[in-house]
Tab-separated table of C-alpha atoms in Angstrom:
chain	number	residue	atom	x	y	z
A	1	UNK	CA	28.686	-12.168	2.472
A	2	UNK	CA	27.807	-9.911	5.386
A	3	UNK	CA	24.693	-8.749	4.042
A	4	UNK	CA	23.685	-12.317	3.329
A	5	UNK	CA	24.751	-13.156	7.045
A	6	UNK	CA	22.587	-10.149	8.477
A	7	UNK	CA	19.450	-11.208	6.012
A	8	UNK	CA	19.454	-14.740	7.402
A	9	UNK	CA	19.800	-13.799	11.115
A	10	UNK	CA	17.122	-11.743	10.654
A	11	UNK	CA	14.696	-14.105	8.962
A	12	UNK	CA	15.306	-16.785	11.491
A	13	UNK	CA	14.667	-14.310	14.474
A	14	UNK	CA	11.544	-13.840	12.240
A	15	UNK	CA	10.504	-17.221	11.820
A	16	UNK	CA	10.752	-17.847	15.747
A	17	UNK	CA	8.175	-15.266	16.004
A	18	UNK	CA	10.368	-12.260	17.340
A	19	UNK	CA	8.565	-9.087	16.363
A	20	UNK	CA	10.485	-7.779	13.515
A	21	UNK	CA	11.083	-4.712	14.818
A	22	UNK	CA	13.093	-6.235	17.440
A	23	UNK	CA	14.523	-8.364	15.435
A	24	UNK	CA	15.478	-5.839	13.191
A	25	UNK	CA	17.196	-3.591	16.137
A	26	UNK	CA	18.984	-6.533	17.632
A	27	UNK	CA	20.256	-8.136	14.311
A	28	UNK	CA	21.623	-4.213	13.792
A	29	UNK	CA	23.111	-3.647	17.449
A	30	UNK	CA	25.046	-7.489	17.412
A	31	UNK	CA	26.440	-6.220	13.660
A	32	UNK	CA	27.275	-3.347	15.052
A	33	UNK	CA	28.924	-4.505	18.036
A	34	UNK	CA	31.072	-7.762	16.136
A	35	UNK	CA	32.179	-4.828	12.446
A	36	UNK	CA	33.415	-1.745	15.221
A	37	UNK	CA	33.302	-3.354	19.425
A	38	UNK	CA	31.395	-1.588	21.859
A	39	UNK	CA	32.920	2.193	21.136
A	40	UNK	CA	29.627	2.891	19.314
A	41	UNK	CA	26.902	1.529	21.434
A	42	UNK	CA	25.803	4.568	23.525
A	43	UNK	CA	24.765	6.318	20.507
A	44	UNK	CA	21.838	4.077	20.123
A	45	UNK	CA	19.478	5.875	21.459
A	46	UNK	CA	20.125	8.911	19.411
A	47	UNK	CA	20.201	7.179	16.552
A	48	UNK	CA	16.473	5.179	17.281
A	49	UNK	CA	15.183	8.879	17.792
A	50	UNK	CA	17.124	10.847	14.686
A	51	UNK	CA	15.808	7.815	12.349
A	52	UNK	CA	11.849	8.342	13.843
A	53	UNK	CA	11.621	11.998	13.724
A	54	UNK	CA	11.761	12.594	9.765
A	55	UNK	CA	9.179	15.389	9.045
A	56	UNK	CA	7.961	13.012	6.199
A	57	UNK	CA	6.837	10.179	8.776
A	58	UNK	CA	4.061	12.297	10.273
A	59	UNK	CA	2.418	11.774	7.632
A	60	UNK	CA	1.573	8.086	8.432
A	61	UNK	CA	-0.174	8.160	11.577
A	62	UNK	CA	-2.261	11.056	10.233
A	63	UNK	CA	-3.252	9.183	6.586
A	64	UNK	CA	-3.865	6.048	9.180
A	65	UNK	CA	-6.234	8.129	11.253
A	66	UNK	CA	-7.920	9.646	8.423
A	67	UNK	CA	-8.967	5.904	7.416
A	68	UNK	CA	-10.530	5.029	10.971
A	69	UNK	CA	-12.268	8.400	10.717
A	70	UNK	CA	-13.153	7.344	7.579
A	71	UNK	CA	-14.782	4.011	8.450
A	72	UNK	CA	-16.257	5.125	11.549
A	73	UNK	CA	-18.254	7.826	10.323
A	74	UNK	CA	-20.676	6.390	7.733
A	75	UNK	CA	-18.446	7.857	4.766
A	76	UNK	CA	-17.265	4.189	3.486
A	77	UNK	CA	-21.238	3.276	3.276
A	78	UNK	CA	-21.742	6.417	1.035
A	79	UNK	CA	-19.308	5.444	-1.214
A	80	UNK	CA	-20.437	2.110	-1.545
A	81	UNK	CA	-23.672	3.005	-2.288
A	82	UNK	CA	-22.691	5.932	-5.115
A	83	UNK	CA	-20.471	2.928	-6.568
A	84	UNK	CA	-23.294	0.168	-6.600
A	85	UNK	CA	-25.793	2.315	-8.737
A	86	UNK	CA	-23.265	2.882	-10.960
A	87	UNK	CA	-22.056	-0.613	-12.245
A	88	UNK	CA	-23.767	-2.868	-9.795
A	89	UNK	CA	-26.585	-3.480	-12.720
A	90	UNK	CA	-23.568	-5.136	-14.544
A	91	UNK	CA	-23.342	-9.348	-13.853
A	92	UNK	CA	-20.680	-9.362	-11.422
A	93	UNK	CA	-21.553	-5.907	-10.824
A	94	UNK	CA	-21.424	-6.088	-6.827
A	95	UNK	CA	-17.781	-7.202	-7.505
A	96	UNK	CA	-16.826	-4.464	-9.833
A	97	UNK	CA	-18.395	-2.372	-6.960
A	98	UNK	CA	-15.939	-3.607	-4.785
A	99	UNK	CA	-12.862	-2.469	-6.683
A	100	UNK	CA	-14.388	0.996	-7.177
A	101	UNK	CA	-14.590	1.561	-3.916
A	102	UNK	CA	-11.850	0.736	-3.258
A	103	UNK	CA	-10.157	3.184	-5.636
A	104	UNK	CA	-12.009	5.898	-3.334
A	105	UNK	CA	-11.093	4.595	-0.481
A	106	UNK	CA	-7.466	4.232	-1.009
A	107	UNK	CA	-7.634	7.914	-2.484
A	108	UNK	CA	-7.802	8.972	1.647
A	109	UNK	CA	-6.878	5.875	3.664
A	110	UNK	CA	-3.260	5.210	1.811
A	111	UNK	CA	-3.502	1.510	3.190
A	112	UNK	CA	-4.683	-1.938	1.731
A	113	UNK	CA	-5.148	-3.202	5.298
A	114	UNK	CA	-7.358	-0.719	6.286
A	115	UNK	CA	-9.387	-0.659	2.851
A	116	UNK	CA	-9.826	-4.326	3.226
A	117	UNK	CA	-11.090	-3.987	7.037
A	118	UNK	CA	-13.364	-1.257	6.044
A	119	UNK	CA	-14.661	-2.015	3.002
A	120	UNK	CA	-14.668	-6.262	3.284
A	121	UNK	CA	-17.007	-5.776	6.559
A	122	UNK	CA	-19.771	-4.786	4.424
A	123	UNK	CA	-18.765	-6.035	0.735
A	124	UNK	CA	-17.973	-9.445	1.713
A	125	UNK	CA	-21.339	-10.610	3.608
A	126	UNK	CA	-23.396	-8.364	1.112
A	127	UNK	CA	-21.406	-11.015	-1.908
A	128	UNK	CA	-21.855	-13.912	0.011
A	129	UNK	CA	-26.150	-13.267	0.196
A	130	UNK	CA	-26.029	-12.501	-3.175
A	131	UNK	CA	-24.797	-15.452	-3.907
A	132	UNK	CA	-21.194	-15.188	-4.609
A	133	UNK	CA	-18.683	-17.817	-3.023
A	134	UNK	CA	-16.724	-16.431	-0.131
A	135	UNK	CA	-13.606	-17.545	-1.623
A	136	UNK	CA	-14.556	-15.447	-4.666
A	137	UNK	CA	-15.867	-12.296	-2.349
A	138	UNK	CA	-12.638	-12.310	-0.106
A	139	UNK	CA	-10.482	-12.819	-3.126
A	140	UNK	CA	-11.477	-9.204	-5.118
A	141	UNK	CA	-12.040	-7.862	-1.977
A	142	UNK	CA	-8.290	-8.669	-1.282
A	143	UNK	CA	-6.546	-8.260	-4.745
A	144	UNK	CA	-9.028	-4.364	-4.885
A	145	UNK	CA	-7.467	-3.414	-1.789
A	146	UNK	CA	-3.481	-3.820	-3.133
A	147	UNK	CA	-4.584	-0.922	-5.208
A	148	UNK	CA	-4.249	1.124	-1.985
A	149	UNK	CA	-0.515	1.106	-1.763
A	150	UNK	CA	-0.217	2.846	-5.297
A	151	UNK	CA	-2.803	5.201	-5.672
A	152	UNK	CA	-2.261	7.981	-3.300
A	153	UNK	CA	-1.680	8.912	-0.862
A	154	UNK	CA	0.015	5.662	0.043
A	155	UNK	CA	1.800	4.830	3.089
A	156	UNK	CA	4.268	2.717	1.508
A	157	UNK	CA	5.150	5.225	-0.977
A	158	UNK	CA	6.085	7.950	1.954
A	159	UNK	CA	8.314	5.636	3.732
A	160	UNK	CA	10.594	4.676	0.210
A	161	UNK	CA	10.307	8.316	-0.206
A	162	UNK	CA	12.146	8.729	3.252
A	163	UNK	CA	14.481	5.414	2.903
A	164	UNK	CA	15.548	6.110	-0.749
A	165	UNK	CA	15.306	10.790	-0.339
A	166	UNK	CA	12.860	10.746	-3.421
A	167	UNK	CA	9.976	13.177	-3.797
A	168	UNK	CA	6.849	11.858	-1.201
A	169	UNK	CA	4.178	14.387	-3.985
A	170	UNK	CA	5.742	13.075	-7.388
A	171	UNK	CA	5.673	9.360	-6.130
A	172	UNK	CA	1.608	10.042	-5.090
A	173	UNK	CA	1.376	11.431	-8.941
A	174	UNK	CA	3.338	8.901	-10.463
A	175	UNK	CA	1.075	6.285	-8.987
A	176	UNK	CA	-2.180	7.880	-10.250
A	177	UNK	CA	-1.919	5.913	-13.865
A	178	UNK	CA	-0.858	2.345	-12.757
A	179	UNK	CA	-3.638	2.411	-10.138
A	180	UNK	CA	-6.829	3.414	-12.132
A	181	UNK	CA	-5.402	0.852	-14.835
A	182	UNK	CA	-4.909	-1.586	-12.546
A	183	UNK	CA	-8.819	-1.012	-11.356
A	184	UNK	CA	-10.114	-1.674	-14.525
A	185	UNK	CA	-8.176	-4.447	-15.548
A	186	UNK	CA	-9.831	-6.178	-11.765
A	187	UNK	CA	-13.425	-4.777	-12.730
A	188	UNK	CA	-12.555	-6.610	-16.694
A	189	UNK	CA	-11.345	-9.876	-14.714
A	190	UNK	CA	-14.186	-10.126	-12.185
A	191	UNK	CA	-16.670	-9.443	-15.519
A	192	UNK	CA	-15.146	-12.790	-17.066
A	193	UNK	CA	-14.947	-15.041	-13.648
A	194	UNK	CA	-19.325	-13.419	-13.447
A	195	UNK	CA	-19.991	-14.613	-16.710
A	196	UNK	CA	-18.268	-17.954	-16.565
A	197	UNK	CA	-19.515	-18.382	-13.350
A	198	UNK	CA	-23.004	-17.099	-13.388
A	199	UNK	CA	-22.523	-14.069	-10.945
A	200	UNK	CA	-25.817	-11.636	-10.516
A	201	UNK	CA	-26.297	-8.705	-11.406
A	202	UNK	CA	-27.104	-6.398	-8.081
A	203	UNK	CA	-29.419	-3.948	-9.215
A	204	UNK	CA	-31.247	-2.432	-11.670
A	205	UNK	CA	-29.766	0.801	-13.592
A	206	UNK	CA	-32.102	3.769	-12.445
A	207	UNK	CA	-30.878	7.379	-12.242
A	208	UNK	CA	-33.558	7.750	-9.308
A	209	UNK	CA	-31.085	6.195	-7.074
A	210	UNK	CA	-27.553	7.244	-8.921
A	211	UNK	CA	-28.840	10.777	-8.320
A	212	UNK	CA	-30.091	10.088	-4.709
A	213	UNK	CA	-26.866	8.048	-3.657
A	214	UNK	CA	-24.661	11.051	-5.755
A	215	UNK	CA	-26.331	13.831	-3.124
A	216	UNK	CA	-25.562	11.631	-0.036
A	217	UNK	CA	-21.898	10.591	-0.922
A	218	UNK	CA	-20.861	14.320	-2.772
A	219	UNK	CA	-19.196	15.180	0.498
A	220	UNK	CA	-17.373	12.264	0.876
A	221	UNK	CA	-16.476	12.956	-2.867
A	222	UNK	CA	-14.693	15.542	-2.026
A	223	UNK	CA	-12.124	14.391	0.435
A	224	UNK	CA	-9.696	12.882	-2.195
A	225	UNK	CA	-10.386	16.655	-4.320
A	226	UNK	CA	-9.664	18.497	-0.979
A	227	UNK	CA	-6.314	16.136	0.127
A	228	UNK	CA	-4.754	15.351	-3.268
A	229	UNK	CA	-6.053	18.867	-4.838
A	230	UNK	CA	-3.729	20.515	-2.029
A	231	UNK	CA	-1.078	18.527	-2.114
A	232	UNK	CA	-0.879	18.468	-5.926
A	233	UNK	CA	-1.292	21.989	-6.614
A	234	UNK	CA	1.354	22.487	-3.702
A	235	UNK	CA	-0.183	24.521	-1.285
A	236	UNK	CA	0.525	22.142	1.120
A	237	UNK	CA	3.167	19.644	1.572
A	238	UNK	CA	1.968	15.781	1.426
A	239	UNK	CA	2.802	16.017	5.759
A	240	UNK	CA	0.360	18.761	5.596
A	241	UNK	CA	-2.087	17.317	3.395
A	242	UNK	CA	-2.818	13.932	5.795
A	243	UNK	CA	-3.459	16.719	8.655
A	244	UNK	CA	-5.799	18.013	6.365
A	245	UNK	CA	-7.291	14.829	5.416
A	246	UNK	CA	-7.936	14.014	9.366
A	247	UNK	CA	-9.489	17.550	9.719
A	248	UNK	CA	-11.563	16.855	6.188
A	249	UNK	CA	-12.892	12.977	7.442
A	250	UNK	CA	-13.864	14.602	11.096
A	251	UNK	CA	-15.777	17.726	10.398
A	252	UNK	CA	-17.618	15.786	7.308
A	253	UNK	CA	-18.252	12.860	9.430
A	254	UNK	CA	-19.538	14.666	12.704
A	255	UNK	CA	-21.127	17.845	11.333
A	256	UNK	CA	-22.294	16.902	7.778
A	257	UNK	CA	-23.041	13.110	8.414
A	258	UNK	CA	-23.841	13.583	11.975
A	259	UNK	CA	-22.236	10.109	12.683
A	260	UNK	CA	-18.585	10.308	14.271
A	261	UNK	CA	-19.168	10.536	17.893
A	262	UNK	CA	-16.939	10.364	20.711
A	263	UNK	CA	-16.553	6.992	21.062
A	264	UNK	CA	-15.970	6.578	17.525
A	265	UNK	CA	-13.505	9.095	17.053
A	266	UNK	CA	-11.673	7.467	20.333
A	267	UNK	CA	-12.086	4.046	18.799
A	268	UNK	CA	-10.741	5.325	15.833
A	269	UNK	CA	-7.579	7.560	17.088
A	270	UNK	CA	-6.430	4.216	19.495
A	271	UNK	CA	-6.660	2.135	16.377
A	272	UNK	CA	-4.149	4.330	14.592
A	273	UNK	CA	-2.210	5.031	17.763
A	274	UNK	CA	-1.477	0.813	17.177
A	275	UNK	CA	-0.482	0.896	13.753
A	276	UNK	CA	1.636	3.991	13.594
A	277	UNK	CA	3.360	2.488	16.917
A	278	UNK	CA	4.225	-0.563	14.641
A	279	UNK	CA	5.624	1.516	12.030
A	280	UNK	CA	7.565	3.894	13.929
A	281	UNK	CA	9.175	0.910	15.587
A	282	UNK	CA	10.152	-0.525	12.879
A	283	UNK	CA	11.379	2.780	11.235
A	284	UNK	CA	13.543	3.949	13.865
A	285	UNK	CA	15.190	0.315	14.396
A	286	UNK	CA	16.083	0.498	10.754
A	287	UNK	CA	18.171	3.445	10.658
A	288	UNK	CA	20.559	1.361	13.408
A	289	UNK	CA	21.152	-0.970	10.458
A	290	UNK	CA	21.096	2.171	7.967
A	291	UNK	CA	24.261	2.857	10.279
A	292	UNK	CA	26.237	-0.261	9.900
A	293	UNK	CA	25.413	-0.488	6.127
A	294	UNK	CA	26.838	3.364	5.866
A	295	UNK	CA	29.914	2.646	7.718
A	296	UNK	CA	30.339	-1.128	5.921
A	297	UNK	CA	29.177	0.000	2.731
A	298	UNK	CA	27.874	-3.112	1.612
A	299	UNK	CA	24.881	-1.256	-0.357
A	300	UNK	CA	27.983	-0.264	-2.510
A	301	UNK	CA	29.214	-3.468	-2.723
A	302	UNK	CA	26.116	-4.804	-3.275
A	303	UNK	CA	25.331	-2.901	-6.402
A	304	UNK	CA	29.420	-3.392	-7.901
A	305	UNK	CA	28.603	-7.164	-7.847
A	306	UNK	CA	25.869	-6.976	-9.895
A	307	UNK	CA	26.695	-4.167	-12.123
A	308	UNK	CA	29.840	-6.590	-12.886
A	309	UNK	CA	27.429	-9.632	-13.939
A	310	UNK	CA	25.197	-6.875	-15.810
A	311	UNK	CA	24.773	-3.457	-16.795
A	312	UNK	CA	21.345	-3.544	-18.690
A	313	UNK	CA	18.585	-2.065	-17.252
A	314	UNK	CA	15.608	-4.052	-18.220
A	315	UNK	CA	17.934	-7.151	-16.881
A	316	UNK	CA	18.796	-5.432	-13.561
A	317	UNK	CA	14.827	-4.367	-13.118
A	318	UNK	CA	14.128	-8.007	-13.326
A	319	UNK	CA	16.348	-9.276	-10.643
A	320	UNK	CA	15.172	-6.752	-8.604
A	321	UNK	CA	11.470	-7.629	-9.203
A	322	UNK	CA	12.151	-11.523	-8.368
A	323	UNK	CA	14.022	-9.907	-5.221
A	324	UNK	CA	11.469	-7.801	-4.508
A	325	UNK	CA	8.342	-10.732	-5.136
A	326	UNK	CA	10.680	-12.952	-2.862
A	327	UNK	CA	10.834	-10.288	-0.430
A	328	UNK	CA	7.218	-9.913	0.257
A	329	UNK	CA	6.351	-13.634	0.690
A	330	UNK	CA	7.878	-12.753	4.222
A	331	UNK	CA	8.214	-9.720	5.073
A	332	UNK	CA	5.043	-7.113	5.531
A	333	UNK	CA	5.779	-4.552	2.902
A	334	UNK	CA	6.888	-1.720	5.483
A	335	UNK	CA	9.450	-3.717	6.552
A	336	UNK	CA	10.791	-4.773	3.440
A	337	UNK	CA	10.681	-1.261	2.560
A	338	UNK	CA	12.611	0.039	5.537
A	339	UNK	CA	14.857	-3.005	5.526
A	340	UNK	CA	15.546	-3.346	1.961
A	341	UNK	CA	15.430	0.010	0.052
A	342	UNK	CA	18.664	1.374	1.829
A	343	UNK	CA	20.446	-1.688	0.216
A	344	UNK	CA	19.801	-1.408	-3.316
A	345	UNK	CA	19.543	1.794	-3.707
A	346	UNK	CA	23.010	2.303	-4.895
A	347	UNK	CA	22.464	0.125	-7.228
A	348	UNK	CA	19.650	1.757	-8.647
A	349	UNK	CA	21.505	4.960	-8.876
A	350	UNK	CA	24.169	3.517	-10.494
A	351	UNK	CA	22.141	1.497	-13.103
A	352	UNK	CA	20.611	4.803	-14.132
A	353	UNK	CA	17.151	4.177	-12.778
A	354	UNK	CA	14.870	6.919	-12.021
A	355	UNK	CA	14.562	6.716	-8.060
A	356	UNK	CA	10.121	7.938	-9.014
A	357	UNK	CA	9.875	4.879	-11.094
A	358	UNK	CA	11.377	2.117	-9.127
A	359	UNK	CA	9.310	2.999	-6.173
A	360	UNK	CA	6.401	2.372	-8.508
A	361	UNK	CA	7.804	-0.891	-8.905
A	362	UNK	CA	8.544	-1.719	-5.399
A	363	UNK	CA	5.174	-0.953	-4.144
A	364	UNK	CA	3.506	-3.269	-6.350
A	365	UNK	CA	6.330	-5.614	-5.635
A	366	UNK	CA	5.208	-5.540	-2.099
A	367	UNK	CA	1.569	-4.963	-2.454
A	368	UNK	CA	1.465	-8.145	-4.752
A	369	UNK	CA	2.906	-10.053	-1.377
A	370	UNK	CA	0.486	-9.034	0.309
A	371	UNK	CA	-1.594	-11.259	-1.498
A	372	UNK	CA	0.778	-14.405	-1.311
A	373	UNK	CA	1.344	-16.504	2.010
A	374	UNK	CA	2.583	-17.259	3.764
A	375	UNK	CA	1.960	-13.124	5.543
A	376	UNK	CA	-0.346	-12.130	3.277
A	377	UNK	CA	-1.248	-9.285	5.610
A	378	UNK	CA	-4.331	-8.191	3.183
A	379	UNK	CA	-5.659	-11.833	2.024
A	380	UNK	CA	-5.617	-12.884	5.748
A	381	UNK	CA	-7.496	-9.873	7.272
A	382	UNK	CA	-10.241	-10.833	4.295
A	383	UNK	CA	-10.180	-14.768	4.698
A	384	UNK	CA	-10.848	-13.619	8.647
A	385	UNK	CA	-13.656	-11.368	7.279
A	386	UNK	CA	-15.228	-14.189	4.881
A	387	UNK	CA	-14.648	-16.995	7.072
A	388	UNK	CA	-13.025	-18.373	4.378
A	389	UNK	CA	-9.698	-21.200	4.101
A	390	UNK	CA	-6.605	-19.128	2.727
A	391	UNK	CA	-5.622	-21.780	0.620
A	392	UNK	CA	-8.988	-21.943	-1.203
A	393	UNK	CA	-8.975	-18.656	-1.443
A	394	UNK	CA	-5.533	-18.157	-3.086
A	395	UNK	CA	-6.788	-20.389	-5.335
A	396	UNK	CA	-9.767	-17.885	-6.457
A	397	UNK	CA	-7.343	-14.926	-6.158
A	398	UNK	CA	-4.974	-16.512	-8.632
A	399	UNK	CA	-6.769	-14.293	-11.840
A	400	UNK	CA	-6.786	-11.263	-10.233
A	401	UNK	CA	-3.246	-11.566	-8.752
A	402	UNK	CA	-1.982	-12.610	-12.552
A	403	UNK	CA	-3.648	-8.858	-13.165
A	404	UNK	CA	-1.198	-7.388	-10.706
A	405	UNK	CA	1.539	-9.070	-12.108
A	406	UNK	CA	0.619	-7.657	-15.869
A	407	UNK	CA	0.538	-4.459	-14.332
A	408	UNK	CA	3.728	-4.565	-12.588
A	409	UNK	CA	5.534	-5.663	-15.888
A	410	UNK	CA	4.126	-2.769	-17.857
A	411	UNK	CA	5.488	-0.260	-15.041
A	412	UNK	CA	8.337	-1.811	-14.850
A	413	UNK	CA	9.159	-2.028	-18.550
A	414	UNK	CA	6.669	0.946	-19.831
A	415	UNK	CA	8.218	3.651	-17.678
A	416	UNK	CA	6.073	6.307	-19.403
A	417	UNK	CA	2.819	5.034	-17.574
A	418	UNK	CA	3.964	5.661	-14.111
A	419	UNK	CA	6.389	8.566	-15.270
A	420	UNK	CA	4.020	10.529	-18.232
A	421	UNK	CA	1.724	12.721	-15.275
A	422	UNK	CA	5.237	13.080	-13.499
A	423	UNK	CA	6.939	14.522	-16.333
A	424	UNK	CA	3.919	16.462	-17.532
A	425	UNK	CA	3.677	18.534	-13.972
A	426	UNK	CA	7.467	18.110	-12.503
A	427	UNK	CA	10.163	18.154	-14.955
């Protein structure tokens, strides 16, 4: 009953617009003060600091910074370019493009909303004059873009690594399967919606220009080799390996591209001076409620209830997937991660669940709401691109979305895609 009591306060300080941050911290301190008085109050501040200084977390401003380096040095274009004379002689090809960039792109950036902002600027006006509709352009552009939260390195998956104590490098591995599936299954819906549709082609197949557009993109190429390489083989840490990707995006886009300037890079470091600010925020206020859950222990509770209604797995992973989908309709997926994870948790420990595999499933979870209003973090920023009306383009996004959705069920119930690369190299 408490929990439900804390959930609702919290989603009606939402729904008045309180930042949820704030909402999160005050919802946490008024708990606080009503379960134990005021005895525990002054230690506020040092918990707001313990819960932001994780060595794990520094990894997200640096991945975040990586991704404006990326975008503001001419390496997106590249990539764009390699990836259109490839498949774009395909119908539908300029599409297909689309979602294989954004598998590179989410290889270094680690976040749908900054694939979408990078990648939409130039995709989405290039569909439209080809003659795509913009409902149809911001739509893949949108769904591609989820991609980002599972294939690493993804943001999302280093904070559940940090709420839920599982390995940050084996969650990045684990999500190298469900991602590149998930890719072609977009590419083998947007090929159907072309055909029906009558879609163009983009260009003609010539190896003049894949060899010409290989030669000025091989250096982008090998960021993701460089940062997932290192990380992978482990000579550095997954924390080491976004410095390394900021170090990798600068000196290739100012000494080999000759296009990151200072303005750019200044553009680019205030840009993901904003959105790590957000995140810390809302990291640090979550380890005040981590506190009252800890001393209430209504995690524990939590997961007794429900192991008393059911013990089986497959039934337990589908509650928590309905949860999860629920979850994401309002809450942007850091959030729900910070605020949620810590609560079930228990549960999932209890029911036997591997801790690798359900953050597989909560990322998608959460990087399927980002496609569903009413946030819709990801579908917004690319209706604002295309100009187009959210509802019309929810409507176009409803195939690829359904291919999320498949995906998510053959995680969730196929551990051995997520898990096969993790057992191969870990265990």
């Amino acid at each position: 009953m408490k929990l439900l009591w804390i959930l609702a306060a919290l989603l009606a300080l939402v729904l008045v617009d309180v930042p949820i941050a704030i909402a999160l911290g005050l919802g946490s301190v008024v708990a606080m003060a009503l379960e134990t008085g005021l005895r525990d109050l002054p230690n506020i501040p040092l918990t707001l600091f313990d819960g932001a200084v994780k060595f794990s977390l520094i990894a997200v401003p640096l991945f975040i910074l990586a991704g404006a380096i990326m975008n503001a040095s001419g390496i997106s274009q590249r990539l764009i370019a390699l990836t259109s004379s490839l498949i774009g002689f395909v119908r539908g090809g300029l599409a297909m493009v689309t979602i294989g960039t954004s598998l590179f792109f989410a290889e270094i950036s680690g976040s749908a909303v900054a694939d979408v902002a990078a990648l939409g600027s130039v995709l989405i006006p290039s569909m439209k004059r080809s003659g795509y509709t913009r409902e149809f352009a911001a739509a893949v552009t949108s769904s591609a873009s989820t991609l980002a939260v599972i294939i690493p390195p993804s943001i999302p998956m280093i904070l559940y690594g940090v709420m839920a104590g599982a390995s940050v490098v084996e969650l990045f591995v684990a999500g190298i399967v469900p991602g590149f599936l998930g890719g072609l299954l977009l590419m083998a819906a947007a090929y159907r919606v072309a055909l029906r549709r009558g879609f163009p082609a983009d260009v003609a197949f010539q190896w003049k220009k894949v060899t010409k557009a290989f030669r000025e993109a091989v250096w982008a190429l090998l960021l993701p080799v460089i940062i997932l390489g290192g990380i992978f083989s482990g000579w550095v840490t997954a924390t080491e390996g976004a410095g390394l990707a900021v170090l990798a995006a600068a000196a290739i886009g100012g000494l080999v591209y000759r296009e990151l300037d200072w303005r750019h890079l200044r553009k680019a470091t205030v840009e993901g001076g904003i959105q790590t600010a957000v995140v810390m925020l809302l990291v640090s206020t979550s380890a005040l409620l981590g506190e009252y859950l800890t001393a209430t222990q209504v995690p524990q509770r939590f997961a007794e209830q429900l192991l008393a209604f059911t013990e089986s797995q497959w039934a337990i992973l589908a509650l928590l997937n309905v949860f999860f989908l629920v979850v994401g309709l309002f809450l942007h997926s850091a959030a729900a991660i910070i605020l949620v994870v810590p609560i079930v948790m228990p549960l999932v420990e209890q029911a036997g669940i591997e801790p690798v595999h359900f953050g597989l499933v909560v990322t998608l979870n959460l990087g399927i709401g980002q496609q569903t209003p009413p946030v819709a973090s990801v579908l917004l920023t690319a209706c604002s691109i295309a100009k187009a009306e959210i509802w019309e383009v929810s409507r176009a996004n409803a195939v690829f979305v359904s291919v999320l959705l498949f995906v998510l069920l053959l995680v969730t119930y196929l551990p051995a895609i997520p898990m096969s690369l993790v057992e191969f190299f870990y265990r």
